């Protein structure tokens, strides 16, 4: 199969090469997909994208014109793809349904730990030979209540780590009934009101956009720690800033940002204009931000590459990609009949 992979970072190449074993003819480019760069897909069967590529209706129109029949995203999330437009052209879609939930969970917890124990500031001070303890007080995780919103793969993996710390872990999931997973279920309002730490693990959909906004923030404990490793737009950033200002949120850890498209994954140090919302967040000592890197472990990168190539293999043989199918019209169900 001939494919072009957009937004490829140098560190991804070895993992893709190892997974591909020269089976598919893949052109790797660092540019993100957008209406201008869609032309690189000319003569290809498939495109391979990532979370911040523009796979909106107008770009898919262009891709269809160029003859693209398959789109695979190297991510779990598929919120960046206009699935209905792809279905209109019978373009097949796939994702990487699960690569390493532990990678995401460990990063969520790493952010929480670094933030709580002021590790960034402490290390910075140590480098300056300032070894005072002033301003470095944190709190014990042990004994605290952690609320996990979204009890899928990453939510459950995060819950397990916090349980290991001696936390009381409670969870809310709109679609997943209580099972034998040992996570105490809570109604959303109860979770918001009783958690000292809240970690978000839901996908971004039209229903979950701004899931965390003034109304939900108001229900949280004063001084709550909020962790977001799922998708930026799950939180309404303008309301978040007000909650930080008022002290409602005591600590904020985020790996994703509502307006990260065109910002994250690139070096913007020398830009004259800098997004004022994220500048405001970055100026606060009780906020830690990483650039959408929760997935970034060697194990996860290899799994992503393996599943990406597997999806191309299946399509080449005219087979269904199984759980990786994310087509709007459930082609998986049709094909599996
Ligand atoms: P998953 O599909 O295993 O779990 C998501 C859970 O959220 C499901 O159990 C679902 O029932 C629940 N859910 C959906 N809508 C809900 C709602 N309105 N209220 C409550 N629960 C709801 O997905 P997984 O693997 O845990 O990933 C979650 C999200 O994390 C992905 O969709 C992706 O956006 C993000 N992610 C971020 C990464 C990063 O590098 N920062 C890497 C991987 C995933």
Short mmCIF file of C-alpha atoms and ligand atoms in Angstrom, two decimals:
data_model
loop_
_atom_site.label_atom_id
_atom_site.label_comp_id
_atom_site.label_asym_id
_atom_site.label_seq_id
_atom_site.Cartn_x
_atom_site.Cartn_y
_atom_site.Cartn_z
CA UNK A 1 0.00 0.00 0.00
CA UNK A 2 1.22 3.54 -0.73
CA UNK A 3 0.82 5.94 2.14
CA UNK A 4 1.95 9.31 3.40
CA UNK A 5 2.42 9.86 7.13
CA UNK A 6 1.93 13.43 8.35
CA UNK A 7 3.34 15.15 11.47
CA UNK A 8 6.10 12.59 11.83
CA UNK A 9 8.59 13.47 14.53
CA UNK A 10 12.18 12.26 14.09
CA UNK A 11 11.90 9.91 17.08
CA UNK A 12 8.95 8.02 15.50
CA UNK A 13 10.84 6.89 12.40
CA UNK A 14 12.74 3.94 13.92
CA UNK A 15 9.54 2.50 15.43
CA UNK A 16 7.64 2.77 12.15
CA UNK A 17 10.53 1.28 10.14
CA UNK A 18 10.74 -1.67 12.56
CA UNK A 19 6.99 -2.28 12.35
CA UNK A 20 6.79 -1.85 8.58
CA UNK A 21 9.69 -4.07 7.49
CA UNK A 22 9.40 -2.33 4.08
CA UNK A 23 5.95 -3.92 3.46
CA UNK A 24 4.28 -0.61 2.65
CA UNK A 25 5.69 2.31 0.69
CA UNK A 26 5.32 5.09 3.29
CA UNK A 27 6.48 8.66 2.77
CA UNK A 28 7.24 10.28 6.12
CA UNK A 29 6.78 14.03 6.37
CA UNK A 30 7.04 16.37 9.34
CA UNK A 31 4.38 18.82 8.09
CA UNK A 32 0.95 18.57 9.67
CA UNK A 33 -1.97 17.72 7.41
CA UNK A 34 -4.01 20.73 6.34
CA UNK A 35 -5.67 22.01 3.19
CA UNK A 36 -2.29 23.03 1.73
CA UNK A 37 -0.35 19.87 2.59
CA UNK A 38 -3.16 17.50 1.50
CA UNK A 39 -1.54 17.53 -1.95
CA UNK A 40 1.25 15.26 -0.63
CA UNK A 41 -1.38 12.50 -0.59
CA UNK A 42 -1.57 12.50 -4.39
CA UNK A 43 -0.98 9.00 -5.78
CA UNK A 44 -1.30 7.34 -2.36
CA UNK A 45 -3.91 4.90 -1.07
CA UNK A 46 -3.75 5.92 2.59
CA UNK A 47 -2.76 8.73 4.88
CA UNK A 48 -1.43 8.33 8.42
CA UNK A 49 -2.17 11.19 10.81
CA UNK A 50 -1.85 12.27 14.45
CA UNK A 51 -4.01 14.20 16.91
CA UNK A 52 -3.32 17.74 15.76
CA UNK A 53 -3.63 17.09 12.03
CA UNK A 54 -6.55 18.81 10.36
CA UNK A 55 -8.83 16.01 9.14
CA UNK A 56 -11.87 18.24 8.82
CA UNK A 57 -14.54 18.10 6.10
CA UNK A 58 -12.78 20.41 3.63
CA UNK A 59 -9.49 18.51 3.94
CA UNK A 60 -11.27 15.18 3.47
CA UNK A 61 -13.02 16.59 0.37
CA UNK A 62 -9.57 17.30 -1.03
CA UNK A 63 -8.18 13.90 0.00
CA UNK A 64 -11.12 12.15 -1.67
CA UNK A 65 -10.43 14.12 -4.84
CA UNK A 66 -6.84 12.87 -4.69
CA UNK A 67 -8.04 9.26 -4.42
CA UNK A 68 -7.34 8.54 -0.74
CA UNK A 69 -9.30 5.49 0.46
CA UNK A 70 -7.95 4.97 3.96
CA UNK A 71 -7.06 7.17 6.95
CA UNK A 72 -5.31 5.78 10.00
CA UNK A 73 -4.62 7.89 13.07
CA UNK A 74 -1.69 7.01 15.33
CA UNK A 75 -3.79 7.82 18.39
CA UNK A 76 -6.60 6.49 20.56
CA UNK A 77 -8.62 9.71 20.19
CA UNK A 78 -10.39 10.31 16.87
CA UNK A 79 -12.01 13.68 17.67
CA UNK A 80 -9.85 15.38 14.99
CA UNK A 81 -11.45 13.39 12.16
CA UNK A 82 -14.75 14.32 10.49
CA UNK A 83 -16.12 10.80 10.33
CA UNK A 84 -19.35 11.66 8.50
CA UNK A 85 -17.47 13.31 5.65
CA UNK A 86 -15.13 10.30 5.39
CA UNK A 87 -18.18 8.01 5.29
CA UNK A 88 -19.64 10.09 2.45
CA UNK A 89 -16.65 9.07 0.32
CA UNK A 90 -16.46 5.52 1.76
CA UNK A 91 -13.01 6.37 3.11
CA UNK A 92 -12.17 3.82 5.82
CA UNK A 93 -10.92 5.04 9.19
CA UNK A 94 -8.92 3.35 11.90
CA UNK A 95 -7.12 4.25 15.10
CA UNK A 96 -4.85 2.60 17.66
CA UNK A 97 -7.52 1.54 20.16
CA UNK A 98 -5.09 0.67 22.92
CA UNK A 99 -1.34 0.92 22.99
CA UNK A 100 -0.18 1.48 26.52
CA UNK A 101 -2.74 2.81 29.00
CA UNK A 102 0.00 2.56 31.62
CA UNK A 103 2.03 5.18 29.74
CA UNK A 104 -0.83 7.68 30.06
CA UNK A 105 -1.61 6.70 33.65
CA UNK A 106 2.01 6.96 34.75
CA UNK A 107 2.28 10.41 33.17
CA UNK A 108 -0.92 11.59 34.85
CA UNK A 109 0.46 10.48 38.21
CA UNK A 110 3.93 11.89 37.46
CA UNK A 111 2.34 15.29 36.78
CA UNK A 112 0.37 15.10 40.03
CA UNK A 113 3.44 14.14 42.04
CA UNK A 114 5.70 16.77 40.47
CA UNK A 115 3.09 19.45 41.04
CA UNK A 116 2.26 18.47 44.60
CA UNK A 117 5.87 18.15 45.77
CA UNK A 118 7.00 21.24 43.77
CA UNK A 119 9.69 19.14 42.06
CA UNK A 120 10.23 21.52 39.13
CA UNK A 121 10.79 24.52 41.41
CA UNK A 122 12.93 22.49 43.85
CA UNK A 123 15.17 21.17 41.08
CA UNK A 124 15.46 24.63 39.54
CA UNK A 125 16.43 26.08 42.93
CA UNK A 126 18.95 23.28 43.50
CA UNK A 127 20.62 24.12 40.19
CA UNK A 128 20.96 27.69 41.48
CA UNK A 129 22.54 26.29 44.66
CA UNK A 130 19.48 27.49 46.61
CA UNK A 131 18.77 24.53 48.86
CA UNK A 132 16.13 26.10 51.13
CA UNK A 133 12.88 24.23 51.79
CA UNK A 134 10.73 27.37 51.75
CA UNK A 135 7.73 27.24 49.43
CA UNK A 136 8.07 23.50 48.76
CA UNK A 137 5.36 22.09 51.06
CA UNK A 138 3.10 19.46 49.50
CA UNK A 139 0.53 17.01 50.86
CA UNK A 140 0.35 13.22 51.33
CA UNK A 141 -1.52 11.37 48.60
CA UNK A 142 -2.08 8.51 51.02
CA UNK A 143 -5.55 8.79 52.56
CA UNK A 144 -6.82 11.29 49.99
CA UNK A 145 -9.87 10.68 47.77
CA UNK A 146 -9.13 10.43 44.05
CA UNK A 147 -12.02 10.76 41.58
CA UNK A 148 -11.50 9.17 38.18
CA UNK A 149 -13.85 10.37 35.44
CA UNK A 150 -13.94 7.77 32.64
CA UNK A 151 -13.18 4.22 33.71
CA UNK A 152 -11.82 2.89 30.43
CA UNK A 153 -8.27 1.74 29.85
CA UNK A 154 -6.35 4.84 31.00
CA UNK A 155 -8.77 5.65 33.81
CA UNK A 156 -8.48 2.15 35.27
CA UNK A 157 -4.68 2.15 34.97
CA UNK A 158 -4.54 5.51 36.79
CA UNK A 159 -6.91 4.23 39.48
CA UNK A 160 -4.63 1.24 40.14
CA UNK A 161 -1.60 3.48 40.71
CA UNK A 162 -3.46 5.79 43.10
CA UNK A 163 -4.79 2.75 44.98
CA UNK A 164 -1.16 1.69 45.43
CA UNK A 165 -0.48 5.05 47.10
CA UNK A 166 -3.15 4.30 49.71
CA UNK A 167 -5.75 6.66 48.20
CA UNK A 168 -9.49 6.07 48.31
CA UNK A 169 -10.35 5.81 44.61
CA UNK A 170 -13.87 6.48 43.34
CA UNK A 171 -14.96 6.50 39.72
CA UNK A 172 -17.66 7.78 37.39
CA UNK A 173 -18.37 6.44 33.91
CA UNK A 174 -21.57 7.24 32.07
CA UNK A 175 -21.56 4.03 30.03
CA UNK A 176 -19.68 1.45 32.07
CA UNK A 177 -21.72 -0.24 34.79
CA UNK A 178 -20.03 -1.31 38.03
CA UNK A 179 -18.20 -4.57 37.45
CA UNK A 180 -15.65 -6.64 39.27
CA UNK A 181 -12.97 -3.99 38.93
CA UNK A 182 -12.87 -2.95 42.59
CA UNK A 183 -13.47 0.71 41.84
CA UNK A 184 -16.19 2.25 43.94
CA UNK A 185 -18.70 3.95 41.61
CA UNK A 186 -20.02 7.42 42.45
CA UNK A 187 -22.57 9.75 40.92
CA UNK A 188 -20.82 12.59 39.13
CA UNK A 189 -21.90 15.26 41.62
CA UNK A 190 -20.75 13.14 44.57
CA UNK A 191 -17.41 12.51 42.92
CA UNK A 192 -16.93 16.22 42.24
CA UNK A 193 -17.86 17.15 45.81
CA UNK A 194 -15.77 14.56 47.63
CA UNK A 195 -12.54 14.22 45.61
CA UNK A 196 -9.28 15.87 46.64
CA UNK A 197 -7.81 14.93 43.27
CA UNK A 198 -9.79 14.53 40.03
CA UNK A 199 -8.30 12.89 36.94
CA UNK A 200 -10.04 13.06 33.55
CA UNK A 201 -10.05 10.02 31.23
CA UNK A 202 -12.98 10.50 28.84
CA UNK A 203 -12.81 10.89 25.06
CA UNK A 204 -13.62 14.23 23.45
CA UNK A 205 -17.02 14.04 21.76
CA UNK A 206 -19.73 16.67 21.15
CA UNK A 207 -21.20 15.54 24.51
CA UNK A 208 -17.98 15.83 26.52
CA UNK A 209 -16.76 19.17 25.11
CA UNK A 210 -16.53 21.51 28.13
CA UNK A 211 -17.51 18.70 30.47
CA UNK A 212 -15.54 20.69 33.06
CA UNK A 213 -16.93 24.23 33.13
CA UNK A 214 -18.14 26.71 35.77
CA UNK A 215 -21.11 24.53 36.80
CA UNK A 216 -18.94 21.44 37.38
CA UNK A 217 -16.03 23.42 38.87
CA UNK A 218 -18.40 25.02 41.39
CA UNK A 219 -19.30 21.55 42.71
CA UNK A 220 -15.68 20.61 43.42
CA UNK A 221 -13.93 20.86 46.77
CA UNK A 222 -12.09 24.11 47.37
CA UNK A 223 -8.41 23.61 46.54
CA UNK A 224 -8.98 20.45 44.47
CA UNK A 225 -6.17 19.09 42.27
CA UNK A 226 -7.34 18.62 38.66
CA UNK A 227 -5.42 16.43 36.20
CA UNK A 228 -6.18 16.32 32.48
CA UNK A 229 -4.38 13.87 30.20
CA UNK A 230 -7.39 13.18 27.93
CA UNK A 231 -8.23 16.09 25.61
CA UNK A 232 -7.92 19.84 26.15
CA UNK A 233 -11.44 20.82 25.12
CA UNK A 234 -12.94 18.64 27.84
CA UNK A 235 -12.18 21.67 30.03
CA UNK A 236 -13.45 25.17 29.26
CA UNK A 237 -10.19 27.07 29.71
CA UNK A 238 -11.74 30.46 30.44
CA UNK A 239 -13.73 28.96 33.36
CA UNK A 240 -10.62 27.12 34.51
CA UNK A 241 -8.70 30.39 34.82
CA UNK A 242 -11.44 31.86 37.01
CA UNK A 243 -11.41 28.74 39.20
CA UNK A 244 -7.63 29.03 39.60
CA UNK A 245 -7.98 32.72 40.40
CA UNK A 246 -10.58 32.08 43.11
CA UNK A 247 -8.63 29.17 44.68
CA UNK A 248 -11.34 26.64 43.79
CA UNK A 249 -8.62 24.76 41.95
CA UNK A 250 -5.56 24.43 44.15
CA UNK A 251 -3.40 22.57 41.64
CA UNK A 252 -3.75 21.98 37.92
CA UNK A 253 -1.84 19.41 35.88
CA UNK A 254 -2.44 19.24 32.15
CA UNK A 255 -0.89 17.37 29.26
CA UNK A 256 -3.49 18.63 26.80
CA UNK A 257 -4.83 22.11 26.12
CA UNK A 258 -8.04 23.30 24.49
CA UNK A 259 -6.16 25.38 21.89
CA UNK A 260 -3.12 23.11 21.45
CA UNK A 261 -3.61 22.62 17.69
CA UNK A 262 -0.83 24.50 15.89
CA UNK A 263 0.93 25.10 19.22
CA UNK A 264 1.90 21.78 20.80
CA UNK A 265 4.51 19.54 19.16
CA UNK A 266 6.32 22.61 17.76
CA UNK A 267 8.89 25.16 18.95
CA UNK A 268 7.17 28.55 19.40
CA UNK A 269 9.84 30.18 21.59
CA UNK A 270 10.49 32.96 19.14
CA UNK A 271 6.89 33.75 18.14
CA UNK A 272 5.97 37.37 18.79
CA UNK A 273 2.32 36.55 19.49
CA UNK A 274 1.87 34.09 22.31
CA UNK A 275 -1.55 32.66 23.27
CA UNK A 276 -2.60 34.72 26.33
CA UNK A 277 -4.65 31.90 27.91
CA UNK A 278 -1.79 29.46 28.12
CA UNK A 279 0.58 32.29 29.14
CA UNK A 280 -1.75 33.01 32.04
CA UNK A 281 -1.74 29.33 33.03
CA UNK A 282 2.02 29.02 32.70
CA UNK A 283 2.58 32.05 34.91
CA UNK A 284 1.06 30.22 37.90
CA UNK A 285 3.14 28.22 40.37
CA UNK A 286 0.28 25.79 40.99
CA UNK A 287 0.03 24.76 37.33
CA UNK A 288 2.13 22.23 35.46
CA UNK A 289 1.80 21.77 31.70
CA UNK A 290 3.39 19.20 29.40
CA UNK A 291 2.99 19.24 25.59
CA UNK A 292 0.73 16.21 24.97
CA UNK A 293 3.43 13.70 25.81
CA UNK A 294 1.59 11.21 28.03
CA UNK A 295 1.87 8.62 25.23
CA UNK A 296 5.60 9.15 24.87
CA UNK A 297 7.28 5.96 26.06
CA UNK A 298 9.30 3.55 23.92
CA UNK A 299 6.77 0.80 24.58
CA UNK A 300 3.82 2.95 23.54
CA UNK A 301 5.58 4.24 20.41
CA UNK A 302 6.34 0.71 19.22
CA UNK A 303 2.76 -0.40 19.89
CA UNK A 304 1.42 2.61 17.98
CA UNK A 305 3.68 1.82 15.01
CA UNK A 306 2.78 -1.89 15.10
CA UNK A 307 -0.99 -1.22 15.14
CA UNK A 308 -0.66 1.43 12.40
CA UNK A 309 1.10 -1.04 10.10
CA UNK A 310 -1.32 -3.82 11.06
CA UNK A 311 -4.22 -1.58 9.99
CA UNK A 312 -2.58 -1.04 6.58
CA UNK A 313 -1.92 -4.81 6.30
CA UNK A 314 -5.59 -5.59 6.92
CA UNK A 315 -6.85 -3.00 4.47
CA UNK A 316 -4.43 -4.22 1.82
CA UNK A 317 -5.93 -7.70 2.17
CA UNK A 318 -9.41 -6.15 2.04
CA UNK A 319 -10.02 -7.25 5.64
CA UNK A 320 -11.54 -5.40 8.55
CA UNK A 321 -9.20 -3.82 11.11
CA UNK A 322 -11.43 -5.10 13.94
CA UNK A 323 -11.39 -3.00 17.12
CA UNK A 324 -9.36 -0.34 15.33
CA UNK A 325 -12.31 0.49 13.03
CA UNK A 326 -13.65 3.98 13.75
CA UNK A 327 -15.75 4.51 10.63
CA UNK A 328 -18.96 6.50 11.19
CA UNK A 329 -21.02 3.90 9.40
CA UNK A 330 -20.14 0.79 11.31
CA UNK A 331 -18.33 -0.98 8.48
CA UNK A 332 -16.84 -3.35 11.06
CA UNK A 333 -20.25 -4.78 11.90
CA UNK A 334 -21.11 -5.06 8.22
CA UNK A 335 -17.80 -6.74 7.35
CA UNK A 336 -17.85 -9.15 10.26
CA UNK A 337 -21.22 -10.58 9.23
P1 LIG B 1 -11.41 4.27 26.68
O1 LIG B 1 -12.31 4.26 25.50
O2 LIG B 1 -10.79 2.97 27.11
O3 LIG B 1 -12.18 4.89 27.95
C1 LIG B 1 -12.98 6.02 27.91
C2 LIG B 1 -14.08 5.84 28.93
O4 LIG B 1 -14.80 7.08 29.04
C3 LIG B 1 -15.10 4.76 28.56
O5 LIG B 1 -15.21 3.81 29.61
C4 LIG B 1 -16.41 5.52 28.35
O6 LIG B 1 -17.53 4.78 28.77
C5 LIG B 1 -16.16 6.75 29.22
N1 LIG B 1 -16.98 7.90 28.85
C6 LIG B 1 -17.28 8.35 27.61
N2 LIG B 1 -18.05 9.45 27.68
C7 LIG B 1 -18.27 9.68 28.99
C8 LIG B 1 -19.00 10.66 29.71
N3 LIG B 1 -19.69 11.60 29.07
N4 LIG B 1 -19.00 10.61 31.06
C9 LIG B 1 -18.32 9.62 31.70
N5 LIG B 1 -17.62 8.67 31.08
C10 LIG B 1 -17.58 8.69 29.74
O7 LIG B 1 -10.28 5.35 26.35
P2 LIG B 1 -8.85 5.49 27.03
O8 LIG B 1 -7.86 4.62 26.34
O9 LIG B 1 -8.97 5.40 28.49
O10 LIG B 1 -8.47 7.00 26.61
C11 LIG B 1 -9.29 8.08 27.04
C12 LIG B 1 -8.90 9.32 26.27
O11 LIG B 1 -7.58 9.70 26.63
C13 LIG B 1 -8.81 9.13 24.73
O12 LIG B 1 -10.08 9.28 24.12
C14 LIG B 1 -7.85 10.19 24.31
O13 LIG B 1 -8.57 11.35 23.97
C15 LIG B 1 -7.01 10.44 25.56
N6 LIG B 1 -5.62 10.03 25.38
C16 LIG B 1 -4.64 10.95 25.59
C17 LIG B 1 -3.31 10.60 25.41
C18 LIG B 1 -2.19 11.56 25.67
O14 LIG B 1 -1.07 11.34 25.19
N7 LIG B 1 -2.41 12.62 26.42
C19 LIG B 1 -2.94 9.26 24.93
C20 LIG B 1 -4.05 8.34 24.82
C21 LIG B 1 -5.35 8.73 25.02
#
